[in-house]
């Protein structure tokens, strides 16, 4: 029996979420994966990088222990042990996920799949038929013309996360989320780091104020960066890699990390042959993730929405529920929480000031400095919570910089998605002393009644 309600190609965040939810709703599910269930996020993305960042945080804490009255000496990183810790986390989560897939009676097939009909996927010479097909083949790390990845001196995030040594120096090409996270890791591990970014600022999709604060914090940490300059060429020799920029500047380092974005995995998979509308390799979908071909859906990094694991989960769940007839609400992508897990973290939800103005809102802004927050002082972190709001209306955006602010985003997303205004949040009591208090204080100030702030 090779006929299913749902045949899913790719078992990353988007694909496996659709499988789990589909099975929960009583659909028969076939899940096809050429590598490992969990995809990029679990094996080559979110989880390994966050483990490296945590190891970096411990290194930094050790280096700065004396500031907190603790005597400790940082000797060096033991990358074999770091990788063992990181791989242990991945392995545990992978086993858990495999168990979950099995327990939901999902038919998991390992192999390279190809769409061979409007309702058919072929794997290892067997054709599986689905009343519905979900394409979830994800993304790959892009490079630039003339920049060949050798996996040793010129690498992508995939090789970078398993280095068995700490490079003395690194150039990070690309100051987006992935570039900034690796810059942060390597700085903590002891490398000399230089970021090159073509756009005018680091994490350029964030509110301008967040970029400025991250840049200030990185400068303080000794992370070098050049923004608004384009890459021209790279040459290699035994000593390292030399990058030449269009402005003529040259930088040399042991390693060049190419973090210039990720492109969709869609070539030679039969998508065009079945008449699916594509754009630059992305599969085009409507607000319910339907392609133009009836019965074929697409989710995750393969479609041109935010490339985030939790977006993949949400899209996978959306499609499974739509197929099962639950008529779920379309995703509001502005309401998706976004975090760069560098030190300090950058976290946001909703609209930036620039986008809110573009959309015609009468905007008011409020920035609450973490200097006024007890817990931030205990942690010795700097940063702020910036609110973008409609004048006499709801909060339109929450933008935060500081250690651990990603954890505050749970409240930020409720505020944005439930269209709370300043008074709604100001009336809620936040525990003292927590970083979350800064969220309350920011709204108190926005409501015109600042407590621990001048206003
Ligand atoms: C370094 C890095 C750090 C990241 N950190 C975060 C983070 O902290 N938070 C966050 O939310 N997001 C993060 N992301 C992004 C996140 O990993 C992706 O958004 C998410 O994995 C996308 O899920 P997906 O299911 O669309 O694709 P993927 O996870 O890429 O899964 C696609 C799957 O399809 C399989 N596949 C492809 N072609 C075929 C085929 N022909 N046959 C069978 N199988 C196939 C692949 O092997 C893969 O397992 C990070 C990404 C990277 C690279």
GROMACS .gro file of C-alpha atoms and ligand atoms in nm:
model
  508
    1UNK     CA    1   0.000   0.000   0.000
    2UNK     CA    2   0.175   0.312  -0.118
    3UNK     CA    3  -0.127   0.544  -0.109
    4UNK     CA    4  -0.150   0.809   0.161
    5UNK     CA    5  -0.357   1.112   0.251
    6UNK     CA    6  -0.033   1.306   0.285
    7UNK     CA    7   0.304   1.252   0.121
    8UNK     CA    8   0.566   1.490   0.258
    9UNK     CA    9   0.900   1.549   0.088
   10UNK     CA   10   1.159   1.662   0.346
   11UNK     CA   11   1.153   1.603   0.722
   12UNK     CA   12   1.288   1.932   0.854
   13UNK     CA   13   1.092   2.170   1.076
   14UNK     CA   14   0.820   2.229   0.814
   15UNK     CA   15   0.785   1.871   0.692
   16UNK     CA   16   0.790   1.690   1.024
   17UNK     CA   17   0.550   1.939   1.185
   18UNK     CA   18   0.303   1.874   0.903
   19UNK     CA   19   0.352   1.500   0.951
   20UNK     CA   20   0.299   1.507   1.328
   21UNK     CA   21  -0.009   1.728   1.309
   22UNK     CA   22  -0.150   1.541   1.008
   23UNK     CA   23  -0.117   1.206   1.188
   24UNK     CA   24  -0.273   1.357   1.500
   25UNK     CA   25  -0.573   1.456   1.286
   26UNK     CA   26  -0.614   1.102   1.157
   27UNK     CA   27  -0.449   1.139   0.818
   28UNK     CA   28  -0.227   0.862   0.683
   29UNK     CA   29   0.118   1.013   0.638
   30UNK     CA   30   0.429   0.925   0.439
   31UNK     CA   31   0.739   1.126   0.537
   32UNK     CA   32   1.040   1.115   0.306
   33UNK     CA   33   1.387   1.230   0.411
   34UNK     CA   34   1.727   1.183   0.249
   35UNK     CA   35   1.928   1.264   0.562
   36UNK     CA   36   1.789   1.282   0.914
   37UNK     CA   37   1.450   1.373   1.056
   38UNK     CA   38   1.485   1.720   1.210
   39UNK     CA   39   1.656   1.874   0.905
   40UNK     CA   40   1.869   2.187   0.913
   41UNK     CA   41   1.741   2.325   1.242
   42UNK     CA   42   1.822   2.022   1.452
   43UNK     CA   43   2.138   1.901   1.279
   44UNK     CA   44   2.300   2.203   1.113
   45UNK     CA   45   2.122   2.515   1.236
   46UNK     CA   46   1.935   2.636   1.544
   47UNK     CA   47   2.034   2.370   1.795
   48UNK     CA   48   2.408   2.331   1.722
   49UNK     CA   49   2.464   2.707   1.698
   50UNK     CA   50   2.282   2.771   2.023
   51UNK     CA   51   2.494   2.504   2.194
   52UNK     CA   52   2.809   2.678   2.063
   53UNK     CA   53   2.675   3.014   2.184
   54UNK     CA   54   2.612   2.868   2.527
   55UNK     CA   55   2.967   2.729   2.542
   56UNK     CA   56   3.082   3.081   2.444
   57UNK     CA   57   2.873   3.232   2.723
   58UNK     CA   58   3.043   3.003   2.976
   59UNK     CA   59   3.384   3.101   2.838
   60UNK     CA   60   3.294   3.470   2.872
   61UNK     CA   61   3.159   3.416   3.222
   62UNK     CA   62   3.484   3.246   3.318
   63UNK     CA   63   3.692   3.530   3.172
   64UNK     CA   64   3.483   3.787   3.359
   65UNK     CA   65   3.435   3.584   3.678
   66UNK     CA   66   3.646   3.823   3.888
   67UNK     CA   67   3.396   4.105   3.818
   68UNK     CA   68   3.147   3.899   4.019
   69UNK     CA   69   3.393   3.806   4.291
   70UNK     CA   70   3.461   3.458   4.163
   71UNK     CA   71   3.818   3.340   4.120
   72UNK     CA   72   3.848   3.143   3.797
   73UNK     CA   73   4.098   3.121   3.516
   74UNK     CA   74   4.005   3.074   3.155
   75UNK     CA   75   4.262   2.844   2.998
   76UNK     CA   76   4.130   2.756   2.654
   77UNK     CA   77   3.844   2.602   2.461
   78UNK     CA   78   3.850   2.223   2.421
   79UNK     CA   79   3.671   2.196   2.090
   80UNK     CA   80   3.646   1.817   2.102
   81UNK     CA   81   3.457   1.848   2.428
   82UNK     CA   82   3.247   2.138   2.296
   83UNK     CA   83   3.149   1.928   1.995
   84UNK     CA   84   3.074   1.627   2.215
   85UNK     CA   85   2.841   1.842   2.429
   86UNK     CA   86   2.675   1.993   2.120
   87UNK     CA   87   2.638   1.656   1.944
   88UNK     CA   88   2.497   1.506   2.264
   89UNK     CA   89   2.219   1.765   2.266
   90UNK     CA   90   2.142   1.699   1.898
   91UNK     CA   91   2.149   1.324   1.942
   92UNK     CA   92   1.907   1.331   2.236
   93UNK     CA   93   1.661   1.554   2.050
   94UNK     CA   94   1.699   1.344   1.734
   95UNK     CA   95   1.613   1.024   1.923
   96UNK     CA   96   1.313   1.195   2.079
   97UNK     CA   97   1.190   1.310   1.740
   98UNK     CA   98   1.238   0.967   1.583
   99UNK     CA   99   1.034   0.820   1.868
  100UNK     CA  100   0.761   1.077   1.817
  101UNK     CA  101   0.737   1.005   1.443
  102UNK     CA  102   0.715   0.632   1.514
  103UNK     CA  103   0.458   0.670   1.789
  104UNK     CA  104   0.225   0.861   1.555
  105UNK     CA  105   0.238   0.576   1.301
  106UNK     CA  106   0.395   0.795   1.036
  107UNK     CA  107   0.548   0.595   0.752
  108UNK     CA  108   0.907   0.722   0.742
  109UNK     CA  109   1.114   0.647   0.432
  110UNK     CA  110   1.481   0.730   0.401
  111UNK     CA  111   1.596   0.829   0.054
  112UNK     CA  112   1.613   1.102  -0.208
  113UNK     CA  113   1.263   1.184  -0.331
  114UNK     CA  114   1.147   1.341  -0.654
  115UNK     CA  115   0.807   1.469  -0.761
  116UNK     CA  116   0.716   1.252  -1.061
  117UNK     CA  117   0.346   1.332  -1.095
  118UNK     CA  118   0.096   1.581  -0.958
  119UNK     CA  119   0.027   1.341  -0.672
  120UNK     CA  120   0.331   1.116  -0.684
  121UNK     CA  121   0.676   1.112  -0.529
  122UNK     CA  122   0.939   0.856  -0.622
  123UNK     CA  123   1.196   0.733  -0.369
  124UNK     CA  124   1.445   0.450  -0.418
  125UNK     CA  125   1.248   0.331  -0.725
  126UNK     CA  126   0.912   0.317  -0.541
  127UNK     CA  127   0.633   0.558  -0.623
  128UNK     CA  128   0.419   0.690  -0.337
  129UNK     CA  129   0.082   0.846  -0.411
  130UNK     CA  130  -0.071   1.116  -0.195
  131UNK     CA  131  -0.412   1.280  -0.202
  132UNK     CA  132  -0.198   1.576  -0.100
  133UNK     CA  133   0.174   1.639  -0.143
  134UNK     CA  134   0.367   1.877   0.082
  135UNK     CA  135   0.701   2.001  -0.048
  136UNK     CA  136   0.937   2.081   0.239
  137UNK     CA  137   1.286   2.042   0.095
  138UNK     CA  138   1.428   2.343   0.280
  139UNK     CA  139   1.732   2.551   0.196
  140UNK     CA  140   2.110   2.542   0.150
  141UNK     CA  141   2.385   2.796   0.230
  142UNK     CA  142   2.449   3.026  -0.066
  143UNK     CA  143   2.782   3.162  -0.177
  144UNK     CA  144   2.888   3.442  -0.413
  145UNK     CA  145   3.021   3.412  -0.767
  146UNK     CA  146   3.395   3.339  -0.757
  147UNK     CA  147   3.383   3.227  -0.396
  148UNK     CA  148   3.436   2.854  -0.381
  149UNK     CA  149   3.361   2.676  -0.055
  150UNK     CA  150   3.647   2.435   0.024
  151UNK     CA  151   3.515   2.336   0.366
  152UNK     CA  152   3.843   2.420   0.541
  153UNK     CA  153   3.959   2.777   0.478
  154UNK     CA  154   3.642   2.900   0.310
  155UNK     CA  155   3.343   2.755   0.484
  156UNK     CA  156   2.969   2.788   0.537
  157UNK     CA  157   2.783   2.749   0.865
  158UNK     CA  158   2.770   2.373   0.801
  159UNK     CA  159   3.146   2.323   0.839
  160UNK     CA  160   3.188   2.607   1.086
  161UNK     CA  161   2.974   2.441   1.349
  162UNK     CA  162   3.198   2.136   1.373
  163UNK     CA  163   3.546   2.291   1.377
  164UNK     CA  164   3.781   2.092   1.597
  165UNK     CA  165   3.997   2.399   1.666
  166UNK     CA  166   3.952   2.769   1.735
  167UNK     CA  167   4.083   2.970   1.441
  168UNK     CA  168   4.315   3.257   1.536
  169UNK     CA  169   4.128   3.487   1.304
  170UNK     CA  170   3.804   3.475   1.106
  171UNK     CA  171   3.637   3.693   0.846
  172UNK     CA  172   3.260   3.659   0.849
  173UNK     CA  173   3.107   3.757   0.518
  174UNK     CA  174   2.752   3.865   0.599
  175UNK     CA  175   2.630   4.050   0.908
  176UNK     CA  176   2.284   3.895   0.920
  177UNK     CA  177   2.159   3.661   1.191
  178UNK     CA  178   2.385   3.363   1.113
  179UNK     CA  179   2.694   3.582   1.057
  180UNK     CA  180   2.644   3.772   1.383
  181UNK     CA  181   2.584   3.453   1.581
  182UNK     CA  182   2.908   3.296   1.457
  183UNK     CA  183   3.098   3.624   1.511
  184UNK     CA  184   2.975   3.618   1.869
  185UNK     CA  185   3.074   3.251   1.919
  186UNK     CA  186   3.424   3.292   1.779
  187UNK     CA  187   3.487   3.611   1.974
  188UNK     CA  188   3.390   3.427   2.293
  189UNK     CA  189   3.616   3.136   2.195
  190UNK     CA  190   3.911   3.375   2.147
  191UNK     CA  191   3.932   3.438   1.768
  192UNK     CA  192   3.997   3.777   1.614
  193UNK     CA  193   3.673   3.839   1.420
  194UNK     CA  194   3.592   4.079   1.136
  195UNK     CA  195   3.244   4.098   0.984
  196UNK     CA  196   3.196   4.233   0.632
  197UNK     CA  197   2.840   4.342   0.548
  198UNK     CA  198   2.724   4.494   0.221
  199UNK     CA  199   2.417   4.661   0.372
  200UNK     CA  200   2.460   4.975   0.582
  201UNK     CA  201   2.424   4.797   0.918
  202UNK     CA  202   2.442   4.464   1.100
  203UNK     CA  203   2.114   4.266   1.130
  204UNK     CA  204   1.970   4.501   0.872
  205UNK     CA  205   1.618   4.356   0.888
  206UNK     CA  206   1.587   4.470   1.249
  207UNK     CA  207   1.488   4.817   1.367
  208UNK     CA  208   1.774   5.060   1.307
  209UNK     CA  209   1.809   5.126   1.681
  210UNK     CA  210   1.871   4.754   1.746
  211UNK     CA  211   2.144   4.742   1.482
  212UNK     CA  212   2.314   5.045   1.636
  213UNK     CA  213   2.309   4.891   1.983
  214UNK     CA  214   2.438   4.557   1.860
  215UNK     CA  215   2.718   4.734   1.672
  216UNK     CA  216   2.811   4.926   1.988
  217UNK     CA  217   2.814   4.607   2.194
  218UNK     CA  218   3.018   4.418   1.933
  219UNK     CA  219   3.270   4.704   1.918
  220UNK     CA  220   3.303   4.685   2.295
  221UNK     CA  221   3.362   4.311   2.273
  222UNK     CA  222   3.638   4.368   2.016
  223UNK     CA  223   3.443   4.230   1.718
  224UNK     CA  224   3.551   4.429   1.412
  225UNK     CA  225   3.307   4.502   1.132
  226UNK     CA  226   3.280   4.697   0.811
  227UNK     CA  227   2.931   4.775   0.685
  228UNK     CA  228   2.810   4.919   0.356
  229UNK     CA  229   3.099   4.760   0.165
  230UNK     CA  230   3.076   4.489  -0.097
  231UNK     CA  231   3.293   4.182  -0.137
  232UNK     CA  232   3.509   4.185  -0.453
  233UNK     CA  233   3.729   3.873  -0.436
  234UNK     CA  234   3.904   3.622  -0.215
  235UNK     CA  235   4.242   3.454  -0.255
  236UNK     CA  236   4.391   3.171  -0.053
  237UNK     CA  237   4.741   3.068   0.039
  238UNK     CA  238   4.897   2.863   0.318
  239UNK     CA  239   4.874   3.157   0.560
  240UNK     CA  240   4.504   3.212   0.515
  241UNK     CA  241   4.236   3.381   0.311
  242UNK     CA  242   4.259   3.741   0.189
  243UNK     CA  243   3.933   3.915   0.110
  244UNK     CA  244   3.938   4.223  -0.109
  245UNK     CA  245   3.646   4.462  -0.089
  246UNK     CA  246   3.510   4.684  -0.365
  247UNK     CA  247   3.651   4.987  -0.180
  248UNK     CA  248   3.999   4.833  -0.214
  249UNK     CA  249   4.035   4.737   0.154
  250UNK     CA  250   4.187   4.396   0.225
  251UNK     CA  251   4.139   4.165   0.521
  252UNK     CA  252   4.333   3.846   0.589
  253UNK     CA  253   4.234   3.569   0.830
  254UNK     CA  254   4.278   3.195   0.886
  255UNK     CA  255   3.918   3.127   0.788
  256UNK     CA  256   3.646   3.293   0.583
  257UNK     CA  257   3.288   3.211   0.683
  258UNK     CA  258   3.042   3.278   0.402
  259UNK     CA  259   2.707   3.370   0.559
  260UNK     CA  260   2.536   3.553   0.274
  261UNK     CA  261   2.196   3.390   0.301
  262UNK     CA  262   2.025   3.066   0.216
  263UNK     CA  263   1.860   2.959  -0.108
  264UNK     CA  264   1.573   2.712  -0.164
  265UNK     CA  265   1.646   2.345  -0.237
  266UNK     CA  266   1.428   2.296  -0.545
  267UNK     CA  267   1.654   2.216  -0.843
  268UNK     CA  268   1.598   1.887  -1.028
  269UNK     CA  269   1.318   1.776  -0.798
  270UNK     CA  270   1.047   1.776  -1.065
  271UNK     CA  271   0.872   2.088  -0.935
  272UNK     CA  272   0.879   2.286  -1.261
  273UNK     CA  273   0.794   1.975  -1.465
  274UNK     CA  274   0.466   1.943  -1.272
  275UNK     CA  275   0.382   2.304  -1.356
  276UNK     CA  276   0.446   2.457  -1.012
  277UNK     CA  277   0.497   2.833  -1.020
  278UNK     CA  278   0.847   2.921  -0.898
  279UNK     CA  279   1.041   3.242  -0.849
  280UNK     CA  280   1.423   3.238  -0.816
  281UNK     CA  281   1.397   2.876  -0.705
  282UNK     CA  282   1.133   2.945  -0.438
  283UNK     CA  283   0.799   2.768  -0.466
  284UNK     CA  284   0.523   3.028  -0.473
  285UNK     CA  285   0.221   2.975  -0.249
  286UNK     CA  286  -0.091   3.156  -0.131
  287UNK     CA  287  -0.168   3.250   0.232
  288UNK     CA  288  -0.259   2.888   0.308
  289UNK     CA  289   0.067   2.755   0.156
  290UNK     CA  290  -0.111   2.615  -0.154
  291UNK     CA  291   0.087   2.610  -0.477
  292UNK     CA  292  -0.090   2.678  -0.807
  293UNK     CA  293  -0.121   2.299  -0.861
  294UNK     CA  294  -0.423   2.161  -0.674
  295UNK     CA  295  -0.320   1.915  -0.401
  296UNK     CA  296   0.043   2.035  -0.387
  297UNK     CA  297   0.148   2.251  -0.091
  298UNK     CA  298   0.484   2.394   0.017
  299UNK     CA  299   0.620   2.506   0.353
  300UNK     CA  300   0.935   2.625   0.530
  301UNK     CA  301   1.251   2.769   0.377
  302UNK     CA  302   1.139   2.649   0.034
  303UNK     CA  303   0.884   2.931   0.015
  304UNK     CA  304   0.970   3.301   0.038
  305UNK     CA  305   0.857   3.359   0.398
  306UNK     CA  306   1.082   3.418   0.702
  307UNK     CA  307   1.349   3.145   0.716
  308UNK     CA  308   1.288   3.037   1.073
  309UNK     CA  309   1.223   2.697   1.225
  310UNK     CA  310   0.911   2.814   1.409
  311UNK     CA  311   0.774   2.956   1.084
  312UNK     CA  312   0.828   2.612   0.927
  313UNK     CA  313   0.646   2.450   1.222
  314UNK     CA  314   0.355   2.694   1.189
  315UNK     CA  315   0.327   2.646   0.812
  316UNK     CA  316   0.343   2.267   0.845
  317UNK     CA  317   0.067   2.271   1.107
  318UNK     CA  318  -0.139   2.516   0.899
  319UNK     CA  319  -0.130   2.290   0.593
  320UNK     CA  320  -0.212   1.972   0.788
  321UNK     CA  321  -0.508   2.146   0.951
  322UNK     CA  322  -0.628   2.292   0.622
  323UNK     CA  323  -0.615   1.949   0.459
  324UNK     CA  324  -0.802   1.798   0.755
  325UNK     CA  325  -1.077   2.058   0.704
  326UNK     CA  326  -1.014   2.267   1.016
  327UNK     CA  327  -0.994   2.593   0.816
  328UNK     CA  328  -0.712   2.745   1.026
  329UNK     CA  329  -0.634   3.116   1.020
  330UNK     CA  330  -0.356   3.227   0.781
  331UNK     CA  331  -0.026   3.322   0.947
  332UNK     CA  332   0.041   3.688   1.025
  333UNK     CA  333   0.412   3.699   0.947
  334UNK     CA  334   0.458   4.037   1.119
  335UNK     CA  335   0.363   3.862   1.441
  336UNK     CA  336   0.643   3.604   1.421
  337UNK     CA  337   0.907   3.645   1.694
  338UNK     CA  338   1.264   3.692   1.566
  339UNK     CA  339   1.582   3.644   1.768
  340UNK     CA  340   1.952   3.678   1.693
  341UNK     CA  341   2.115   3.476   1.970
  342UNK     CA  342   2.446   3.662   1.978
  343UNK     CA  343   2.579   3.827   2.294
  344UNK     CA  344   2.395   4.056   2.336
  345UNK     CA  345   2.077   3.910   2.190
  346UNK     CA  346   1.856   4.104   1.950
  347UNK     CA  347   1.486   4.017   1.965
  348UNK     CA  348   1.183   4.163   1.796
  349UNK     CA  349   0.823   4.115   1.697
  350UNK     CA  350   0.591   4.334   1.491
  351UNK     CA  351   0.687   4.635   1.284
  352UNK     CA  352   1.004   4.844   1.287
  353UNK     CA  353   0.960   5.221   1.306
  354UNK     CA  354   1.048   5.251   0.937
  355UNK     CA  355   0.792   4.991   0.826
  356UNK     CA  356   0.521   5.130   1.055
  357UNK     CA  357   0.572   5.475   0.900
  358UNK     CA  358   0.575   5.328   0.548
  359UNK     CA  359   0.237   5.172   0.624
  360UNK     CA  360   0.100   5.510   0.720
  361UNK     CA  361   0.074   5.475   1.098
  362UNK     CA  362   0.097   5.782   1.318
  363UNK     CA  363   0.389   5.640   1.516
  364UNK     CA  364   0.505   5.703   1.871
  365UNK     CA  365   0.824   5.547   2.005
  366UNK     CA  366   0.950   5.474   2.353
  367UNK     CA  367   1.288   5.337   2.447
  368UNK     CA  368   1.346   5.196   2.794
  369UNK     CA  369   1.713   5.163   2.883
  370UNK     CA  370   1.806   4.841   3.062
  371UNK     CA  371   2.035   5.054   3.282
  372UNK     CA  372   1.722   5.120   3.490
  373UNK     CA  373   1.650   4.748   3.540
  374UNK     CA  374   1.778   4.570   3.851
  375UNK     CA  375   1.834   4.230   3.693
  376UNK     CA  376   2.018   4.381   3.395
  377UNK     CA  377   2.254   4.547   3.642
  378UNK     CA  378   2.305   4.218   3.826
  379UNK     CA  379   2.386   4.050   3.493
  380UNK     CA  380   2.595   4.353   3.387
  381UNK     CA  381   2.418   4.368   3.053
  382UNK     CA  382   2.335   4.680   2.852
  383UNK     CA  383   2.057   4.735   2.603
  384UNK     CA  384   1.700   4.849   2.580
  385UNK     CA  385   1.341   4.771   2.501
  386UNK     CA  386   1.202   4.990   2.229
  387UNK     CA  387   0.828   5.010   2.167
  388UNK     CA  388   0.677   5.127   1.843
  389UNK     CA  389   0.310   5.214   1.887
  390UNK     CA  390   0.024   5.375   1.704
  391UNK     CA  391  -0.059   5.711   1.860
  392UNK     CA  392  -0.343   5.640   2.108
  393UNK     CA  393  -0.350   5.285   1.976
  394UNK     CA  394  -0.192   4.942   2.005
  395UNK     CA  395   0.173   4.849   2.023
  396UNK     CA  396   0.296   4.784   1.669
  397UNK     CA  397   0.644   4.655   1.744
  398UNK     CA  398   0.873   4.547   2.029
  399UNK     CA  399   1.251   4.565   1.970
  400UNK     CA  400   1.500   4.451   2.231
  401UNK     CA  401   1.875   4.426   2.275
  402UNK     CA  402   2.054   4.274   2.576
  403UNK     CA  403   2.159   3.943   2.730
  404UNK     CA  404   1.870   3.694   2.745
  405UNK     CA  405   1.613   3.933   2.592
  406UNK     CA  406   1.502   3.655   2.356
  407UNK     CA  407   1.322   3.508   2.657
  408UNK     CA  408   1.116   3.829   2.688
  409UNK     CA  409   0.975   3.786   2.342
  410UNK     CA  410   0.704   3.548   2.462
  411UNK     CA  411   0.537   3.846   2.626
  412UNK     CA  412   0.627   4.076   2.337
  413UNK     CA  413   0.446   3.854   2.090
  414UNK     CA  414   0.132   3.841   2.304
  415UNK     CA  415   0.137   4.220   2.326
  416UNK     CA  416   0.171   4.257   1.950
  417UNK     CA  417  -0.056   3.974   1.840
  418UNK     CA  418  -0.330   4.057   2.090
  419UNK     CA  419  -0.307   4.422   1.990
  420UNK     CA  420  -0.247   4.541   2.346
  421UNK     CA  421  -0.200   4.911   2.411
  422UNK     CA  422   0.035   5.072   2.664
  423UNK     CA  423  -0.225   5.079   2.946
  424UNK     CA  424  -0.317   4.711   2.900
  425UNK     CA  425   0.043   4.610   2.970
  426UNK     CA  426   0.115   4.883   3.225
  427UNK     CA  427  -0.158   4.739   3.445
  428UNK     CA  428   0.012   4.397   3.459
  429UNK     CA  429   0.250   4.333   3.749
  430UNK     CA  430   0.596   4.206   3.652
  431UNK     CA  431   0.807   4.013   3.903
  432UNK     CA  432   1.095   4.202   4.064
  433UNK     CA  433   1.384   4.174   3.995
  434UNK     CA  434   1.350   4.020   3.649
  435UNK     CA  435   1.441   4.139   3.302
  436UNK     CA  436   1.071   4.109   3.221
  437UNK     CA  437   1.014   4.407   3.451
  438UNK     CA  438   1.172   4.619   3.181
  439UNK     CA  439   0.881   4.521   2.956
  440UNK     CA  440   0.638   4.648   3.219
  441UNK     CA  441   0.841   4.965   3.276
  442UNK     CA  442   0.857   5.039   2.903
  443UNK     CA  443   0.478   5.023   2.884
  444UNK     CA  444   0.436   5.229   3.202
  445UNK     CA  445   0.651   5.495   3.038
  446UNK     CA  446   0.461   5.470   2.709
  447UNK     CA  447   0.137   5.513   2.905
  448UNK     CA  448   0.280   5.834   3.051
  449UNK     CA  449   0.348   5.701   3.402
  450UNK     CA  450   0.714   5.596   3.412
  451UNK     CA  451   0.832   5.441   3.739
  452UNK     CA  452   1.207   5.371   3.726
  453UNK     CA  453   1.266   5.604   3.432
  454UNK     CA  454   1.284   5.975   3.369
  455UNK     CA  455   0.995   6.091   3.161
  456LIG     C1  456   2.329   2.817   1.114
  456LIG     C2  457   2.181   2.828   1.124
  456LIG     C3  458   2.122   2.868   1.241
  456LIG     C4  459   1.985   2.878   1.250
  456LIG     N1  460   1.930   2.917   1.368
  456LIG     C5  461   1.796   2.927   1.379
  456LIG     C6  462   1.738   2.961   1.502
  456LIG     O1  463   1.806   2.982   1.602
  456LIG     N2  464   1.603   2.971   1.509
  456LIG     C7  465   1.524   2.948   1.400
  456LIG     O2  466   1.402   2.959   1.412
  456LIG     N3  467   1.577   2.915   1.280
  456LIG     C8  468   1.712   2.903   1.268
  456LIG     N4  469   1.765   2.863   1.149
  456LIG     C9  470   1.676   2.841   1.035
  456LIG    C10  471   1.609   2.704   1.039
  456LIG     O3  472   1.707   2.605   1.052
  456LIG    C11  473   1.527   2.683   0.913
  456LIG     O4  474   1.438   2.791   0.896
  456LIG    C12  475   1.447   2.553   0.919
  456LIG     O5  476   1.533   2.444   0.936
  456LIG    C13  477   1.365   2.538   0.790
  456LIG     O6  478   1.293   2.418   0.795
  456LIG     P1  479   1.251   2.343   0.660
  456LIG     O7  480   1.173   2.226   0.704
  456LIG     O8  481   1.193   2.437   0.565
  456LIG     O9  482   1.389   2.299   0.593
  456LIG     P2  483   1.505   2.207   0.644
  456LIG    O10  484   1.517   2.206   0.790
  456LIG    O11  485   1.624   2.246   0.564
  456LIG    O12  486   1.458   2.061   0.604
  456LIG    C14  487   1.448   2.018   0.472
  456LIG    C15  488   1.474   1.868   0.471
  456LIG    O13  489   1.445   1.818   0.343
  456LIG    C16  490   1.539   1.719   0.311
  456LIG     N5  491   1.542   1.706   0.166
  456LIG    C17  492   1.577   1.799   0.074
  456LIG     N6  493   1.563   1.750  -0.050
  456LIG    C18  494   1.518   1.624  -0.037
  456LIG    C19  495   1.485   1.522  -0.130
  456LIG     N7  496   1.493   1.541  -0.261
  456LIG     N8  497   1.442   1.404  -0.081
  456LIG    C20  498   1.433   1.381   0.053
  456LIG     N9  499   1.464   1.474   0.143
  456LIG    C21  500   1.505   1.594   0.100
  456LIG    C22  501   1.668   1.771   0.371
  456LIG    O14  502   1.762   1.667   0.391
  456LIG    C23  503   1.620   1.834   0.499
  456LIG    O15  504   1.628   1.745   0.608
  456LIG    C24  505   1.904   2.849   1.139
  456LIG    C25  506   1.962   2.806   1.019
  456LIG    C26  507   2.099   2.794   1.012
  456LIG    C27  508   2.159   2.746   0.885
   0.00000   0.00000   0.00000
